[in-house]
CSV table of C-alpha atoms in Angstrom, one decimal:
chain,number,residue,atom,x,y,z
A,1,UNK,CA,0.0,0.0,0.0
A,2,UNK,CA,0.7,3.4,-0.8
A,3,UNK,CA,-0.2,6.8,0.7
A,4,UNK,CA,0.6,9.9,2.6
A,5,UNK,CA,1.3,9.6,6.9
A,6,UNK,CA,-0.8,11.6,8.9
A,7,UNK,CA,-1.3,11.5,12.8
A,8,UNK,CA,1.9,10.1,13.7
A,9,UNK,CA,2.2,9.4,17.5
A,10,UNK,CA,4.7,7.7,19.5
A,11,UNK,CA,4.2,6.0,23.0
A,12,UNK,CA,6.7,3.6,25.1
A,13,UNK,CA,4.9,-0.3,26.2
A,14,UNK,CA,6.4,-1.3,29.1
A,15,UNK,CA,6.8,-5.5,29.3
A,16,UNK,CA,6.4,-7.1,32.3
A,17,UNK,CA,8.9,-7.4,35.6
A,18,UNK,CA,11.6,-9.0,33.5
A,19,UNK,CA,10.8,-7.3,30.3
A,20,UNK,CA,12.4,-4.5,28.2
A,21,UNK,CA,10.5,-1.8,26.9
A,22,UNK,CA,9.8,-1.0,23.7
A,23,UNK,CA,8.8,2.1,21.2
A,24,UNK,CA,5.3,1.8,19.7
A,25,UNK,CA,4.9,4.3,16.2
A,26,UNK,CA,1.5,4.4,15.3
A,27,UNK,CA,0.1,6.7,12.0
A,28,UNK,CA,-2.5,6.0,9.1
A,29,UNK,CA,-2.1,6.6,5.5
A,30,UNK,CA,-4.6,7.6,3.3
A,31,UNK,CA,-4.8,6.2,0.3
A,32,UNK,CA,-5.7,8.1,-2.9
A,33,UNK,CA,-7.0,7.4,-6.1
A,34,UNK,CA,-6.0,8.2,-9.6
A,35,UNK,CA,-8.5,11.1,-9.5
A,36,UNK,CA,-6.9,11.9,-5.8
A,37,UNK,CA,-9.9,11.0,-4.1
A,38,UNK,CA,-8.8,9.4,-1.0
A,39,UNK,CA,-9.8,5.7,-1.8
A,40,UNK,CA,-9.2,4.5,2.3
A,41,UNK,CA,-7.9,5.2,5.6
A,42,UNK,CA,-5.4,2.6,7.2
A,43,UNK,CA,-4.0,2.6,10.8
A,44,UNK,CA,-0.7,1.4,10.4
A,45,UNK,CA,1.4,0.2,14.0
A,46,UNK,CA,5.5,-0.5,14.0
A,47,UNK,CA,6.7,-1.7,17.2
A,48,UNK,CA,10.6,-2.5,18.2
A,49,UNK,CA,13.7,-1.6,20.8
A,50,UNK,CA,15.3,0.1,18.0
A,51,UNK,CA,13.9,2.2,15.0
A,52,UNK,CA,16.0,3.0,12.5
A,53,UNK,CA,14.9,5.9,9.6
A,54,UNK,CA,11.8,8.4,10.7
A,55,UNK,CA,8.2,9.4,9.3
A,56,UNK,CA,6.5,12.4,9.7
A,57,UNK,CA,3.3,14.0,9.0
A,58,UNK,CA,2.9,14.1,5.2
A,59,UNK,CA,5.7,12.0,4.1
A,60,UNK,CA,4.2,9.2,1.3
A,61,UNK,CA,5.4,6.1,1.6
A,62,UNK,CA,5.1,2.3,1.1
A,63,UNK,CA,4.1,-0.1,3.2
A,64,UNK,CA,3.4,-3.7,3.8
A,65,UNK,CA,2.9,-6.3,6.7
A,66,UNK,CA,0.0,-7.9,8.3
A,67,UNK,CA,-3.4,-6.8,8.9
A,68,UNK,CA,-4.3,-7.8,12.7
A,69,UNK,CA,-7.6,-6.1,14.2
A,70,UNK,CA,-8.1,-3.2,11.8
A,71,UNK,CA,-4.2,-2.4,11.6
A,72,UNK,CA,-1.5,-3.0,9.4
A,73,UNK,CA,1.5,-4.7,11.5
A,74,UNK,CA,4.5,-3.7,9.2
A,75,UNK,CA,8.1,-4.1,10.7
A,76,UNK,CA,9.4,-2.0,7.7
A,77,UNK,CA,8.3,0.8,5.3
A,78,UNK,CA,10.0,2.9,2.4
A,79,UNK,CA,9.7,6.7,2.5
A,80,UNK,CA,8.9,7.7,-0.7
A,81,UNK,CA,9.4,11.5,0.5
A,82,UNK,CA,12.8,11.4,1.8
A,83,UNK,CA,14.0,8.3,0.0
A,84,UNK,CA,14.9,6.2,3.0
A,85,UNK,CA,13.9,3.0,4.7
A,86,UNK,CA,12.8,3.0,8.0
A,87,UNK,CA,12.9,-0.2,9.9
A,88,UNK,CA,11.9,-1.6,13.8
A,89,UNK,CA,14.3,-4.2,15.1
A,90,UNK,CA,12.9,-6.4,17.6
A,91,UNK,CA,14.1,-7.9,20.6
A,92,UNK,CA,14.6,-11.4,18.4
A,93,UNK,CA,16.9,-9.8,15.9
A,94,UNK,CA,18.9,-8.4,18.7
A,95,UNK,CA,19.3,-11.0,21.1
A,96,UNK,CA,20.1,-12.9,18.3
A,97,UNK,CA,22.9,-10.7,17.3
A,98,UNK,CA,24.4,-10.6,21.2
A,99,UNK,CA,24.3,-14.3,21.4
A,100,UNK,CA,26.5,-14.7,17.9
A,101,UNK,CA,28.6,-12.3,19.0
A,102,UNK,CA,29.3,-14.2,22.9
A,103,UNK,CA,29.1,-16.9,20.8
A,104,UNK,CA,32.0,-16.1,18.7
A,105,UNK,CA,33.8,-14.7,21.7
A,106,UNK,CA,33.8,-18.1,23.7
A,107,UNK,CA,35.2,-19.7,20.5
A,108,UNK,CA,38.3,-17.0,20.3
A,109,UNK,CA,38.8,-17.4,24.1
A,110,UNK,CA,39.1,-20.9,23.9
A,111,UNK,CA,41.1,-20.9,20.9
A,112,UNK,CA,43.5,-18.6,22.9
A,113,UNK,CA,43.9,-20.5,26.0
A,114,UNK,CA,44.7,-24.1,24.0
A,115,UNK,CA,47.4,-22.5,22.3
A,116,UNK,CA,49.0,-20.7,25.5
A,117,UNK,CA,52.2,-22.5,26.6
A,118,UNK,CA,52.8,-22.9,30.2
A,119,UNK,CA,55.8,-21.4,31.6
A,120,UNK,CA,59.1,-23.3,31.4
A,121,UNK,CA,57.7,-25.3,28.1
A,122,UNK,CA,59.9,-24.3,25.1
């Protein structure tokens, strides 16, 4: 879908005692037309710890994702105005990325140690 942004709000969820927080964006596009008659108005919701790119009030842009009670779930949308692509990582993306990356570490560690010589060993 294609349109321009109006009503763009942003609000903070809180999770539950062991849970992050994350950043909730919520707009609607309105769809037009070839005769620029708006055809449809569509609340559109992007959740995630980490947003990269922004939308504002009359950007156009592209969207696509999931409709779930009356709102389009997307997770990433192009800005047609400013030409950039503005994305919500979620806490699956990231926690992935942190275990790869202690992951990775442990290997080097290991690595590190089993090659260490003792002292007094030539």
């Amino acid at each position: 879908m294609e349109g321009i942004v109006r009503d763009v709000q942003t609000r903070t969820e809180y999770g539950g005692k062991d849970a992050a927080s994350q950043f909730v964006l919520n707009f609607r596009v309105e769809e037009y037309d070839d005769a620029l008659a708006r055809v449809r108005l569509v609340p559109i919701e992007m959740k995630g710890i980490i947003f990269e790119g922004t939308v504002s009030n009359g950007d156009r842009v592209r969207a696509s994702g999931r409709m779930r009670s009356g709102t389009l779930r997307v997770k990433r949308l192009h800005n047609l105005t400013t030409g950039a692509d503005v994305s919500a990582r979620s806490y699956s993306k990231i926690g992935c990325a942190i275990f790869l990356i202690f992951a990775i570490g442990m290997v080097v560690f290991f690595l590190v140690m089993s090659r260490a010589q003792p002292p007094g060993h030539p």
